[in-house]
Amino acid sequence: MQYKRDRLHLDGVIKHMDTLDDFTGRFKEMLPSETQDRIAMLILFVLLPFGFLFEIFAILPIEHEVMSKGWNLRAGILILLGLNAFANVYKVISVGPNGNCSDLPAVQKQGYKFCYNCQLNEPPRSHHCPVCDRCAFRRDHHCSFVAVCIGHFNQRYYISAICSLWIISFVVLIWNWSFMWSSLGGFSPLQLWELIVPHLALIFRIISFSQFLCVMTFVFSFTIFVFLCYLITAQLFCLYRGQTRVEYLMDVHAYNLGFMENVRQAMGRRWLIALLVPFISSPLGSDGLSYPTRESKPLNDLKTM
């Protein structure tokens, strides 16, 4: 009897270890393989939420007491924008550039090219990503912050996410600007150099350590704001030209259908609502395997753009 109990206990331990190994293996598969992607995801999923909470519960209460009407209004709007941003981030990752389309034709169709890395026929506008090690439909770029490519089926979520984050960063930047100058004793043009080289100002004891932290908080928020401005500008530029970033580098202009139609091709027919609600359906103008060109689009449609 003792032997049987020991045997059952041992079997339970082995089964538990197998379950733990399986969970560990799946967790490792979820982690990006590239160090750059891991650092970027750490920034997005750890540092930014921490900074967001710091702004809500440390910076905002300087002007508006926690749970006051002014605090509730401002914090509530930013929290909704934050939830919208991360809901879109979730969709960027879960949908991916190829959506649910995984079956590619065994025979090369017109406009297709063979990918020697994937050993598959890839549709027009598709390109192989060396980081993801797979072909992405209408590949725009590889986003390290989510460790996936931005392409045909997840670009709408990417654009919505960076727009929400841009609004948050703009509001936070204004808060930090006011907070910084109040800590420095008021705005003075002669103190602007302290924003450029705050470390020197700290070393020479022109500002205190707490003032240095206030300046660095503003610098950090300003950096995020500028970076998001770049991301949005890059997307608007490509939408205006009807290109992905890859096609811009390759000087491809065949898919420019006019700005608004380019937006609908990328964001779907309900693009305006899609910016606000990530889980709403917004049918795209293509299935990811073929795309309308300016030559193939009916003349009447072009006149109405």
XYZ file of N, CA and C in Angstrom, residues 53-205:
459
model
N -0.074 55.974 -14.745
C -0.602 56.009 -13.379
C 0.056 57.119 -12.565
N 1.335 57.342 -12.809
C 2.038 58.428 -12.120
C 1.421 59.778 -12.469
N 1.106 59.971 -13.736
C 0.496 61.233 -14.159
C -0.887 61.411 -13.542
N -1.655 60.330 -13.508
C -3.031 60.404 -13.008
C -3.073 60.654 -11.504
N -2.204 59.957 -10.767
C -2.298 59.994 -9.303
C -1.239 60.866 -8.629
N -0.278 61.389 -9.390
C 0.752 62.240 -8.784
C 0.770 63.643 -9.377
N 0.688 63.746 -10.698
C 0.773 65.060 -11.341
C -0.584 65.759 -11.381
N -1.612 65.044 -11.835
C -2.940 65.651 -11.947
C -3.488 66.150 -10.611
N -3.296 65.433 -9.497
C -3.822 65.932 -8.211
C -3.202 67.245 -7.743
N -2.108 67.680 -8.360
C -1.536 68.982 -7.989
C -2.527 70.097 -8.312
N -3.250 69.946 -9.415
C -4.240 70.940 -9.827
C -5.658 70.556 -9.412
N -5.929 69.256 -9.388
C -7.284 68.780 -9.086
C -7.193 67.631 -8.082
N -7.849 67.796 -6.969
C -7.810 66.780 -5.924
C -8.407 65.470 -6.430
N -7.818 64.375 -5.978
C -8.282 63.054 -6.397
C -9.757 62.876 -6.053
N -10.510 62.368 -7.014
C -11.948 62.111 -6.924
C -12.786 63.383 -6.948
N -12.138 64.521 -7.203
C -12.922 65.741 -7.402
C -13.529 65.706 -8.804
N -14.421 66.642 -9.081
C -15.089 66.656 -10.378
C -14.089 66.853 -11.515
N -13.163 67.791 -11.321
C -12.159 68.040 -12.353
C -11.247 66.849 -12.568
N -10.863 66.189 -11.466
C -9.992 65.013 -11.575
C -10.724 63.867 -12.258
N -11.968 63.632 -11.863
C -12.740 62.534 -12.451
C -12.915 62.716 -13.957
N -13.188 63.949 -14.372
C -13.397 64.213 -15.795
C -12.123 63.957 -16.587
N -11.023 64.546 -16.140
C -9.762 64.417 -16.883
C -9.208 62.999 -16.829
N -9.222 62.420 -15.645
C -8.708 61.055 -15.504
C -9.589 60.064 -16.263
N -10.901 60.282 -16.217
C -11.819 59.374 -16.908
C -11.594 59.361 -18.407
N -11.413 60.543 -18.994
C -11.184 60.624 -20.441
C -9.875 59.933 -20.817
N -8.827 60.191 -20.041
C -7.534 59.576 -20.358
C -7.563 58.065 -20.152
N -8.285 57.612 -19.144
C -8.388 56.166 -18.916
C -9.113 55.493 -20.079
N -10.174 56.125 -20.575
C -10.887 55.574 -21.733
C -9.978 55.525 -22.961
N -9.204 56.586 -23.154
C -8.259 56.597 -24.274
C -7.189 55.524 -24.102
N -6.736 55.341 -22.863
C -5.740 54.305 -22.606
C -6.285 52.913 -22.856
N -7.521 52.674 -22.422
C -8.147 51.373 -22.676
C -8.331 51.142 -24.170
N -8.717 52.194 -24.879
C -8.876 52.076 -26.328
C -7.543 51.760 -27.000
N -6.486 52.426 -26.529
C -5.161 52.197 -27.115
C -4.713 50.754 -26.917
N -4.859 50.235 -25.702
C -4.369 48.884 -25.436
C -5.308 47.817 -25.984
N -6.582 48.151 -26.159
C -7.475 47.225 -26.860
C -7.043 47.098 -28.317
N -6.652 48.207 -28.911
C -6.148 48.169 -30.283
C -4.807 47.445 -30.363
N -3.975 47.625 -29.354
C -2.700 46.897 -29.317
C -2.956 45.392 -29.275
N -3.939 44.997 -28.469
C -4.307 43.576 -28.404
C -4.745 43.065 -29.775
N -5.534 43.867 -30.482
C -6.002 43.456 -31.807
C -4.853 43.421 -32.814
N -3.913 44.349 -32.686
C -2.746 44.336 -33.573
C -2.020 43.000 -33.466
N -1.858 42.535 -32.221
C -1.121 41.291 -31.984
C -1.951 40.074 -32.368
N -3.212 40.048 -31.933
C -4.038 38.857 -32.135
C -4.461 38.673 -33.591
N -4.732 39.768 -34.290
C -5.152 39.665 -35.692
C -3.946 39.445 -36.601
N -2.893 40.222 -36.380
C -1.697 40.088 -37.201
C -1.894 40.654 -38.596
N -0.845 40.728 -39.372
C -0.960 41.311 -40.713
C -1.735 40.446 -41.699
N -1.821 39.147 -41.421
C -2.462 38.223 -42.364
C -3.859 37.793 -41.939
N -4.319 38.237 -40.783
C -5.650 37.864 -40.333
C -5.799 36.362 -40.202
N -6.918 35.847 -40.679
C -7.176 34.405 -40.631
C -6.774 33.697 -41.916
N -6.199 34.436 -42.833
C -5.842 33.863 -44.129
C -4.492 33.165 -44.021
N -4.495 31.873 -44.127
C -3.249 31.113 -44.027
C -3.012 30.210 -45.239
N -4.052 29.985 -46.035
C -3.925 29.095 -47.188
C -3.577 29.905 -48.431
N -2.379 29.733 -48.916
C -1.939 30.403 -50.127
C -1.912 29.402 -51.277
N -2.159 29.858 -52.486
C -2.222 28.929 -53.624
C -0.881 28.260 -53.889
N -0.959 26.997 -54.291
C 0.262 26.247 -54.598
C 0.843 26.670 -55.946
N -0.017 27.228 -56.801
C 0.422 27.670 -58.120
C 0.519 29.187 -58.125
N 1.570 29.700 -58.716
C 1.752 31.144 -58.770
C 0.708 31.785 -59.680
N -0.018 32.751 -59.129
C -0.963 33.523 -59.917
C -0.280 34.779 -60.436
N -0.992 35.498 -61.270
C -0.428 36.722 -61.820
C -0.180 37.734 -60.700
N 1.002 38.285 -60.671
C 1.364 39.250 -59.646
C 1.975 38.624 -58.408
N 1.879 37.299 -58.277
C 2.468 36.616 -57.131
C 3.965 36.432 -57.361
N 4.680 36.278 -56.265
C 6.098 35.929 -56.360
C 6.408 34.869 -55.309
N 7.427 34.109 -55.576
C 7.764 32.999 -54.687
C 8.719 33.470 -53.603
N 8.381 33.151 -52.351
C 9.250 33.487 -51.224
C 10.093 32.263 -50.889
N 11.387 32.388 -51.065
C 12.277 31.259 -50.829
C 12.479 30.992 -49.340
N 12.186 31.978 -48.506
C 12.299 31.763 -47.060
C 11.123 30.960 -46.529
N 9.915 31.347 -46.950
C 8.705 30.651 -46.493
C 8.362 29.447 -47.362
N 8.963 29.391 -48.560
C 8.630 28.348 -49.534
C 7.146 28.399 -49.894
N 6.648 29.629 -50.077
C 5.242 29.851 -50.418
C 5.150 30.920 -51.498
N 4.021 30.911 -52.189
C 3.733 31.968 -53.151
C 3.078 33.122 -52.404
N 3.705 34.268 -52.422
C 3.161 35.402 -51.686
C 2.420 36.344 -52.629
N 1.283 36.893 -52.170
C 0.463 37.778 -53.011
C 1.166 39.107 -53.279
N 0.606 39.907 -54.172
C 1.161 41.249 -54.404
C 1.179 42.063 -53.108
N 2.164 42.898 -52.969
C 2.361 43.801 -51.832
C 2.797 43.073 -50.560
N 2.945 41.756 -50.639
C 3.432 41.001 -49.484
C 4.952 40.967 -49.501
N 5.530 40.953 -48.316
C 6.987 40.912 -48.210
C 7.373 40.085 -46.991
N 8.518 39.466 -47.092
C 9.002 38.619 -45.999
C 9.637 39.479 -44.910
N 9.289 39.182 -43.665
C 9.875 39.891 -42.527
C 10.992 39.037 -41.934
N 12.205 39.545 -41.890
C 13.309 38.752 -41.340
C 13.205 38.548 -39.833
N 12.448 39.401 -39.148
C 12.298 39.264 -37.695
C 11.221 38.234 -37.369
N 10.050 38.388 -37.975
C 8.960 37.424 -37.766
C 9.225 36.108 -38.493
N 10.079 36.158 -39.514
C 10.401 35.001 -40.353
C 9.148 34.453 -41.036
N 8.356 35.364 -41.564
C 7.169 34.975 -42.327
C 6.786 36.135 -43.236
N 5.981 35.835 -44.236
C 5.518 36.873 -45.150
C 4.299 37.569 -44.559
N 4.240 38.872 -44.725
C 3.131 39.668 -44.205
C 2.394 40.319 -45.363
N 1.065 40.211 -45.355
C 0.249 40.828 -46.397
C 0.361 42.353 -46.311
N 0.595 42.957 -47.454
C 0.733 44.421 -47.539
C 1.584 44.935 -46.374
N 2.765 44.369 -46.268
C 3.642 44.675 -45.130
C 4.069 46.136 -45.139
N 3.843 46.789 -44.007
C 4.274 48.177 -43.845
C 5.626 48.228 -43.132
N 5.686 47.632 -41.948
C 6.945 47.583 -41.206
C 6.789 46.598 -40.055
N 7.894 46.254 -39.452
C 7.872 45.422 -38.244
C 7.862 46.338 -37.031
N 6.856 46.186 -36.188
C 6.730 47.025 -34.990
C 7.297 46.266 -33.793
N 8.396 46.756 -33.268
C 9.043 46.082 -32.138
C 8.217 46.168 -30.864
N 7.376 47.192 -30.742
C 6.602 47.369 -29.518
C 5.551 46.278 -29.328
N 5.144 45.647 -30.414
C 4.185 44.545 -30.314
C 4.764 43.255 -30.889
N 5.982 43.334 -31.399
C 6.712 42.169 -31.917
C 5.982 41.473 -33.063
N 5.237 42.221 -33.843
C 4.596 41.684 -35.045
C 4.718 42.712 -36.161
N 4.483 42.250 -37.375
C 4.482 43.163 -38.509
C 3.149 43.897 -38.588
N 3.203 45.117 -39.059
C 1.994 45.878 -39.351
C 1.717 45.699 -40.840
N 0.531 45.193 -41.124
C 0.203 44.896 -42.510
C -1.279 45.074 -42.788
N -1.772 44.296 -43.722
C -3.105 44.523 -44.276
C -4.214 44.465 -43.220
N -4.231 43.434 -42.411
C -5.374 43.219 -41.525
C -5.250 43.899 -40.162
N -4.068 44.317 -39.768
C -3.947 44.939 -38.442
C -3.495 46.400 -38.487
N -3.397 46.973 -39.680
C -2.964 48.373 -39.754
C -3.989 49.310 -39.127
N -5.276 49.023 -39.290
C -6.306 49.894 -38.720
C -6.170 49.983 -37.206
N -5.836 48.874 -36.569
C -5.684 48.868 -35.114
C -4.411 49.610 -34.701
N -3.382 49.474 -35.503
C -2.126 50.178 -35.220
C -2.334 51.689 -35.285
N -3.011 52.157 -36.329
C -3.257 53.590 -36.480
C -4.127 54.103 -35.335
N -5.154 53.347 -34.980
C -6.034 53.758 -33.881
C -5.273 53.827 -32.562
N -4.387 52.865 -32.339
C -3.623 52.836 -31.088
C -2.710 54.049 -30.970
N -1.975 54.359 -32.031
C -1.035 55.481 -31.931
C -1.778 56.817 -31.867
N -2.970 56.890 -32.454
C -3.759 58.127 -32.341
C -4.211 58.346 -30.898
N -4.692 57.290 -30.251
C -5.109 57.408 -28.850
C -3.920 57.747 -27.957
N -2.799 57.089 -28.196
C -1.605 57.371 -27.400
C -1.097 58.788 -27.639
N -1.262 59.285 -28.859
C -0.828 60.656 -29.159
C -1.642 61.669 -28.364
N -2.948 61.469 -28.295
C -3.802 62.389 -27.530
C -3.403 62.369 -26.056
N -3.181 61.167 -25.522
C -2.761 61.052 -24.123
C -1.435 61.766 -23.903
N -0.486 61.537 -24.799
C 0.844 62.139 -24.635
C 0.785 63.659 -24.731
N -0.103 64.183 -25.567
C -0.240 65.633 -25.703
C -0.773 66.255 -24.411
N -1.797 65.627 -23.840
C -2.368 66.130 -22.584
C -1.341 66.037 -21.457
N -0.667 64.899 -21.380
C 0.344 64.700 -20.338
C 1.489 65.694 -20.495
N 1.842 65.996 -21.729
C 2.914 66.962 -21.979
C 2.553 68.339 -21.418
N 1.311 68.744 -21.594
C 0.856 70.035 -21.055
C 0.914 70.020 -19.530
N 0.464 68.919 -18.935
C 0.528 68.811 -17.473
C 1.973 68.924 -16.977
N 2.866 68.187 -17.627
C 4.256 68.162 -17.173
C 4.960 69.495 -17.411
N 4.571 70.200 -18.463
C 5.132 71.528 -18.714
C 4.792 72.471 -17.558
N 3.536 72.478 -17.160
C 3.102 73.327 -16.050
C 3.743 72.888 -14.736
N 3.792 71.576 -14.520
C 4.365 71.034 -13.287
C 5.854 71.362 -13.186
N 6.558 71.268 -14.299
C 7.997 71.519 -14.299
C 8.308 72.972 -13.944
N 7.608 73.908 -14.588
C 7.913 75.318 -14.338
C 7.464 75.758 -12.953
N 6.423 75.151 -12.437
C 6.029 75.478 -11.062
C 7.091 75.005 -10.075
N 7.728 73.870 -10.369
C 8.791 73.370 -9.489
C 10.065 74.196 -9.617
N 10.269 74.824 -10.800
C 11.457 75.650 -11.020
C 11.245 77.102 -10.604
N 10.057 77.415 -10.109
C 9.796 78.766 -9.633
C 9.226 79.697 -10.675
N 8.708 79.152 -11.758
C 8.119 79.985 -12.801
C 8.934 79.972 -14.080
N 8.251 80.283 -15.182
C 8.905 80.240 -16.493
C 9.879 81.405 -16.665
N 11.041 81.079 -17.217
C 12.034 82.097 -17.546
C 12.833 81.622 -18.752
N 12.934 82.456 -19.793
C 13.715 82.049 -20.977
C 15.164 81.711 -20.648
N 15.696 82.336 -19.601
C 17.085 82.081 -19.227
C 17.280 80.681 -18.658
N 16.173 80.039 -18.283
C 16.270 78.697 -17.709
C 16.048 77.592 -18.739
N 15.829 77.965 -19.989
C 15.554 76.949 -21.005
C 16.729 75.993 -21.195
N 17.942 76.483 -20.936
C 19.106 75.609 -21.102
C 19.066 74.446 -20.118
N 18.346 74.636 -19.005
C 18.233 73.565 -18.021
C 17.438 72.387 -18.575
N 16.570 72.657 -19.567
C 15.825 71.576 -20.206
C 16.713 70.782 -21.159
N 17.701 71.468 -21.720
C 18.573 70.824 -22.703
C 19.653 69.994 -22.022
N 20.237 70.544 -20.966
C 21.299 69.829 -20.235
C 20.982 69.835 -18.738
N 19.918 69.156 -18.334
C 19.557 69.169 -16.905
C 20.616 68.515 -16.024
N 21.396 67.597 -16.609
C 22.435 66.936 -15.818
C 23.496 67.937 -15.362
N 23.868 68.860 -16.258
C 24.848 69.879 -15.872
C 24.281 70.814 -14.814
N 23.005 71.153 -14.976
C 22.367 72.021 -13.979
C 22.341 71.350 -12.612
N 22.177 70.035 -12.604
C 22.183 69.298 -11.338
C 23.595 69.216 -10.762
N 24.572 68.950 -11.618
C 25.958 68.820 -11.151
C 26.447 70.125 -10.521
N 26.105 71.249 -11.160
C 26.543 72.549 -10.639
C 25.570 73.119 -9.600
N 24.625 72.287 -9.184
C 23.693 72.627 -8.108
C 22.864 73.869 -8.412
